[in-house]
mmCIF file of C-alpha atoms and ligand atoms in Angstrom:
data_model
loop_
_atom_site.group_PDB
_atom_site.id
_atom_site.type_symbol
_atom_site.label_atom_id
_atom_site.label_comp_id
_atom_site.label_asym_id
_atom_site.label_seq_id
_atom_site.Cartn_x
_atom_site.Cartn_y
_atom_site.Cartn_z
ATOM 1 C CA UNK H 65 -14.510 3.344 18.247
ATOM 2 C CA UNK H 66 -18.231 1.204 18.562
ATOM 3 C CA UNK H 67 -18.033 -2.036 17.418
ATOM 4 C CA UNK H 68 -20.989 -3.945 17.127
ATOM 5 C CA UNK H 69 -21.790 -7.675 16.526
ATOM 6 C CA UNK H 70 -24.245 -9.815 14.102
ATOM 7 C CA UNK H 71 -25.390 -12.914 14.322
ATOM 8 C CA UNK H 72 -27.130 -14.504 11.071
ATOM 9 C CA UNK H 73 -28.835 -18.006 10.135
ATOM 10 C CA UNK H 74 -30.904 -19.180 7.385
ATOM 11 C CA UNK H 75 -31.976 -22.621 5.901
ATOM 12 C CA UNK H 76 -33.513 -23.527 2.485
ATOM 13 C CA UNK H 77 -34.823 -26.861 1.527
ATOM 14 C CA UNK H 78 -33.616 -28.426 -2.018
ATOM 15 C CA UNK H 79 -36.042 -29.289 -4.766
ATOM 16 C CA UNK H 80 -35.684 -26.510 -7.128
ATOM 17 C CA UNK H 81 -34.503 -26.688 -10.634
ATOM 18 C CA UNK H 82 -32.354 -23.220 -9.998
ATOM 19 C CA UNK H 83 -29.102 -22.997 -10.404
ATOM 20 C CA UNK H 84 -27.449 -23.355 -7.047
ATOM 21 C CA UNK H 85 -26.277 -19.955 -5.952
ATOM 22 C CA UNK H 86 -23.778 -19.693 -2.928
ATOM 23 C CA UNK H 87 -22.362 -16.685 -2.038
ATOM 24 C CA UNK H 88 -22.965 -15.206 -5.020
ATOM 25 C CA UNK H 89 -21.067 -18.181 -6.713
ATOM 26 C CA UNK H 90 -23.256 -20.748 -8.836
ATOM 27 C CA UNK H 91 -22.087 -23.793 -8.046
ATOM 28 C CA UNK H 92 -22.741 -26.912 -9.707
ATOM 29 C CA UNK H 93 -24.973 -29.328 -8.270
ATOM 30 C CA UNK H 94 -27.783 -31.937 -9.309
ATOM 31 C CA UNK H 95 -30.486 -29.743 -7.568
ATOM 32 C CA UNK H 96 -30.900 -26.059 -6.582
ATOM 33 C CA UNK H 97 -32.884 -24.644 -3.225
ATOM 34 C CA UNK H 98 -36.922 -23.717 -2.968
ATOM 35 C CA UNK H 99 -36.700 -20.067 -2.722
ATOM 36 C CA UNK H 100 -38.726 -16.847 -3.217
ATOM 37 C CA UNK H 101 -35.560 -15.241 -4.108
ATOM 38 C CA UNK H 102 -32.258 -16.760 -5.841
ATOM 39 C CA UNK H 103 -31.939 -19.346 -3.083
ATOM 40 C CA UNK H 104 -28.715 -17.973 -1.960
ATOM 41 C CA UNK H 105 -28.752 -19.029 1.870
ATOM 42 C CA UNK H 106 -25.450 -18.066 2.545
ATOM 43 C CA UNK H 107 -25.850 -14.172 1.546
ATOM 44 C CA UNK H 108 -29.162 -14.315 3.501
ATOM 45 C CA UNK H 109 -26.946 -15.571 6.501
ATOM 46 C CA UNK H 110 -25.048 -12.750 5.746
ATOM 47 C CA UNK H 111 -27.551 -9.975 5.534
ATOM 48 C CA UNK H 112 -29.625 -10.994 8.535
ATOM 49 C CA UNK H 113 -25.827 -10.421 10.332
ATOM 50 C CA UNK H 114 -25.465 -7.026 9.118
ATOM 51 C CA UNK H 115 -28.879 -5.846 9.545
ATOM 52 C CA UNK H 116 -28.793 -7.768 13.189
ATOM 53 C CA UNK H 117 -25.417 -5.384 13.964
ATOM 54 C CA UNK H 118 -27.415 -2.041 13.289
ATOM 55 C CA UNK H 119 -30.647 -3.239 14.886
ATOM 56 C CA UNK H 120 -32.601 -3.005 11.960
ATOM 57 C CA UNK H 121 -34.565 -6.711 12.214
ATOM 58 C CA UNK H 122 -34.119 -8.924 9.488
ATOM 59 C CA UNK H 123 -33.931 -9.814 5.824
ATOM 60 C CA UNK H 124 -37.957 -10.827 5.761
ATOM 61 C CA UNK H 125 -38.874 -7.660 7.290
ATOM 62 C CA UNK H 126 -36.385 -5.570 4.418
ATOM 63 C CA UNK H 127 -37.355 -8.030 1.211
ATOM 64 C CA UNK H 128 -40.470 -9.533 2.199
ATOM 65 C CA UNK H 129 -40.918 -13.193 -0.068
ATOM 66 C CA UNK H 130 -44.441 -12.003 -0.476
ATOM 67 C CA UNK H 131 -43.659 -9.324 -2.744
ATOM 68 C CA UNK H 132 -43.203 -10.143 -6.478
ATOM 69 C CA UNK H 133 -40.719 -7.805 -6.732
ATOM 70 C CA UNK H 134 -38.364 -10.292 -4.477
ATOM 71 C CA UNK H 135 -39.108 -13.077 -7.193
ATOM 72 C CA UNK H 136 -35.667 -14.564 -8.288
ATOM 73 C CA UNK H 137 -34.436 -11.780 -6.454
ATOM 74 C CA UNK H 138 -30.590 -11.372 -6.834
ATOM 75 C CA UNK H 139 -29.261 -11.662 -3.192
ATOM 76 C CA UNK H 140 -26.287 -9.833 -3.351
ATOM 77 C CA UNK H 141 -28.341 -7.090 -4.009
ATOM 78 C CA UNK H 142 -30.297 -7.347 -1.200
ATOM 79 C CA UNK H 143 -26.742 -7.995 0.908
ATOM 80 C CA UNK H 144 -25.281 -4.889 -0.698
ATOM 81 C CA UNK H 145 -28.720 -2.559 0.163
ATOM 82 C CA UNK H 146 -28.585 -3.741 3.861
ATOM 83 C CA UNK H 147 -25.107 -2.884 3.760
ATOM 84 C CA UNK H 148 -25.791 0.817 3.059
ATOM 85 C CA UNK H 149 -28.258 0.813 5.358
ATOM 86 C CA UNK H 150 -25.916 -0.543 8.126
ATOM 87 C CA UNK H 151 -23.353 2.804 6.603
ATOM 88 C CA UNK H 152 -26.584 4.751 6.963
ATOM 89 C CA UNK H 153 -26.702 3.757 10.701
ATOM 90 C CA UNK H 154 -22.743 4.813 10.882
ATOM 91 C CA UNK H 155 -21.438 1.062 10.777
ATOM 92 C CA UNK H 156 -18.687 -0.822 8.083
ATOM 93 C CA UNK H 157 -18.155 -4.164 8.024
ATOM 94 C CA UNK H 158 -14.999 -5.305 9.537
ATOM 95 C CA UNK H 159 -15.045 -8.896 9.384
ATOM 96 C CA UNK H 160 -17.722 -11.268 8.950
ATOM 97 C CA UNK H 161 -16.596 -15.616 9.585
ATOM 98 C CA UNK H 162 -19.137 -18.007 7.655
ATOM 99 C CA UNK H 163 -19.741 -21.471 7.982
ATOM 100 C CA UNK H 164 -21.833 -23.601 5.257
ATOM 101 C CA UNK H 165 -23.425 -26.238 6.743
ATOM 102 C CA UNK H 166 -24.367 -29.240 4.102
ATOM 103 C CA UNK H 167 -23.949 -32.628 3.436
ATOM 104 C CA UNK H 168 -23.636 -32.057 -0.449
ATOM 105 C CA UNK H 169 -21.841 -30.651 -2.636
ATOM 106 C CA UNK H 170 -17.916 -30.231 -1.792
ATOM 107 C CA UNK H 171 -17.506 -26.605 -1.018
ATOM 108 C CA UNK H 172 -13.976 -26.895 -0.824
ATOM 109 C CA UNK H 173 -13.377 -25.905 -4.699
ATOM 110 C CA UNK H 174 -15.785 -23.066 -4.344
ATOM 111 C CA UNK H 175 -14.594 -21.381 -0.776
ATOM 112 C CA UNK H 176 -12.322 -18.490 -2.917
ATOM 113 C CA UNK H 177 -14.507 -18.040 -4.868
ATOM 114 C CA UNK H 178 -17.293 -17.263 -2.121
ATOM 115 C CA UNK H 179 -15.009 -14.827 -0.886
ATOM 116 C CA UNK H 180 -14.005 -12.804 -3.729
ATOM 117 C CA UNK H 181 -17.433 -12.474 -4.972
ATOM 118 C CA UNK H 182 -18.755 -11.491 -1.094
ATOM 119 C CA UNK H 183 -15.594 -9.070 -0.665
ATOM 120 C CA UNK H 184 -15.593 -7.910 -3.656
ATOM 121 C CA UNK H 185 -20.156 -7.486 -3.579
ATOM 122 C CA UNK H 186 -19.382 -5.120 -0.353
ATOM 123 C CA UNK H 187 -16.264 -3.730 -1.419
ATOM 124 C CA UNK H 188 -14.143 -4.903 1.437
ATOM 125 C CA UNK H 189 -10.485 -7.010 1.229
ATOM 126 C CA UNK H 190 -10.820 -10.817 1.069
ATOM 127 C CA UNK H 191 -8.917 -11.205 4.482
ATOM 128 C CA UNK H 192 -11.743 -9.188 5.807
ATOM 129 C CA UNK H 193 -14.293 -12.448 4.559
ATOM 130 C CA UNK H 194 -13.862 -16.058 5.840
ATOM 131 C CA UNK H 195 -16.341 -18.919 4.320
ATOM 132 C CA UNK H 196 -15.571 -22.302 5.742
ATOM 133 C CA UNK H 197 -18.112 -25.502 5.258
ATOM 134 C CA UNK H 198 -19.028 -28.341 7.152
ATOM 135 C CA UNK H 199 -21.509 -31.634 6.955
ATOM 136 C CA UNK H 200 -23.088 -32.988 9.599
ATOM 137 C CA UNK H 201 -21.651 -36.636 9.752
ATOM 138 C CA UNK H 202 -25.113 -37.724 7.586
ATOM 139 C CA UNK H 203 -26.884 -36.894 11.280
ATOM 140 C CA UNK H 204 -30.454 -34.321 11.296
ATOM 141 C CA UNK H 205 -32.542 -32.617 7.930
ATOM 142 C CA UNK H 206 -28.821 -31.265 6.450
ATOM 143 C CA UNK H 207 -27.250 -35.323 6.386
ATOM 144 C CA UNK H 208 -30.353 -36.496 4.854
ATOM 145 C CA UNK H 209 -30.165 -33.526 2.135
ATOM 146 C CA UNK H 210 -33.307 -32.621 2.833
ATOM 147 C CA UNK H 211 -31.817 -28.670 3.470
ATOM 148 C CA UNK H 212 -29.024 -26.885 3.397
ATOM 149 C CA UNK H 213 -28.155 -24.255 6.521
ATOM 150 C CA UNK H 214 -25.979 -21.348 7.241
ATOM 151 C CA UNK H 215 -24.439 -19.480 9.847
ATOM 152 C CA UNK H 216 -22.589 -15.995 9.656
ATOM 153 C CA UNK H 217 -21.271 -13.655 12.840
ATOM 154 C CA UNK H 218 -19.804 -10.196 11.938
ATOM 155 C CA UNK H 219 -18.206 -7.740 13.503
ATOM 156 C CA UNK H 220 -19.202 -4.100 12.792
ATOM 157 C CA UNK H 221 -17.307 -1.009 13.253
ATOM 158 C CA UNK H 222 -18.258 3.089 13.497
ATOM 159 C CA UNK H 223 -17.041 4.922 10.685
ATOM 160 C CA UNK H 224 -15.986 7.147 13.033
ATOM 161 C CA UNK H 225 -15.928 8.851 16.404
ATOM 162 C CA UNK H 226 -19.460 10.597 15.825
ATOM 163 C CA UNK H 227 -21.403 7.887 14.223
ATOM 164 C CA UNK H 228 -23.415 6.092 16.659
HETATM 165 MG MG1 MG L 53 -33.296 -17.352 2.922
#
């Protein structure tokens, strides 16, 4: 079996009167994230990991935030194309391990909820998903809430012997 790995990261900067999406979840907050697209940095973490497993660039290159048809863009659609491209290319998700990095809100109440709606956006089990969160002690652009940042790693596995 090939196994390959992904490495994803992505930042936004808050000011926007959006909704706050993460991980497909809104989650309430007093302000949302400047974005082309829905804002959701965590599922852009998440694509630029798939797409990075396959060797097929990134989630600018795929969705380009100069194209209107990106506007308010629904990110788990864009996470659930790159994901058949990734099949395309002969790879499955087998585990991808997120962590939220932001000084504000409290993800804690939100974390199952992240991973049903990412397991169940790729159709994979929840045990197969982990979303964890972290601040940053108040320290850099995340502890003075100027941004919010993610990182995502995934592991990616041939569908079978063939596929490579
Ligand atoms: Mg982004």
């Amino acid at each position: 079996m090939s196994i390959r790995i992904g490495h994803g990261y992505d930042v936004h900067k808050w000011g926007s009167d959006k909704p706050l999406r993460l991980a497909g979840v809104e989650v309430p907050h007093t302000i949302g994230l400047l974005a082309h697209s829905d804002g959701d940095v965590v599922l852009h973490a998440l694509t630029d990991a798939l797409l990075g497993a396959v060797a097929l660039g990134d989630i600018g290159q795929h969705f380009p935030d100069t194209d209107p048809r990106y506007r308010n863009a629904d990110s788990m659609q864009m996470l659930q194309h790159s994901a058949a491209l990734a099949q395309d290319e002969g790879y499955q998700l087998s585990n991808a391990d997120i962590t939220i990095v932001a000084q504000a809100p409290k993800m804690a109440p939100h974390i199952e909820s992240m991973r049903q709606a990412i397991a169940q956006g790729l159709g994979v089990s929840i045990s197969a998903i982990n979303v964890k969160a972290t601040t940053t002690e108040k320290l850099g652009f995340v502890g003075r809430e100027e941004g919010i940042a993610c990182h995502c790693v995934v592991l990616m596995a041939s569908l079978s012997e063939s596929a490579q």
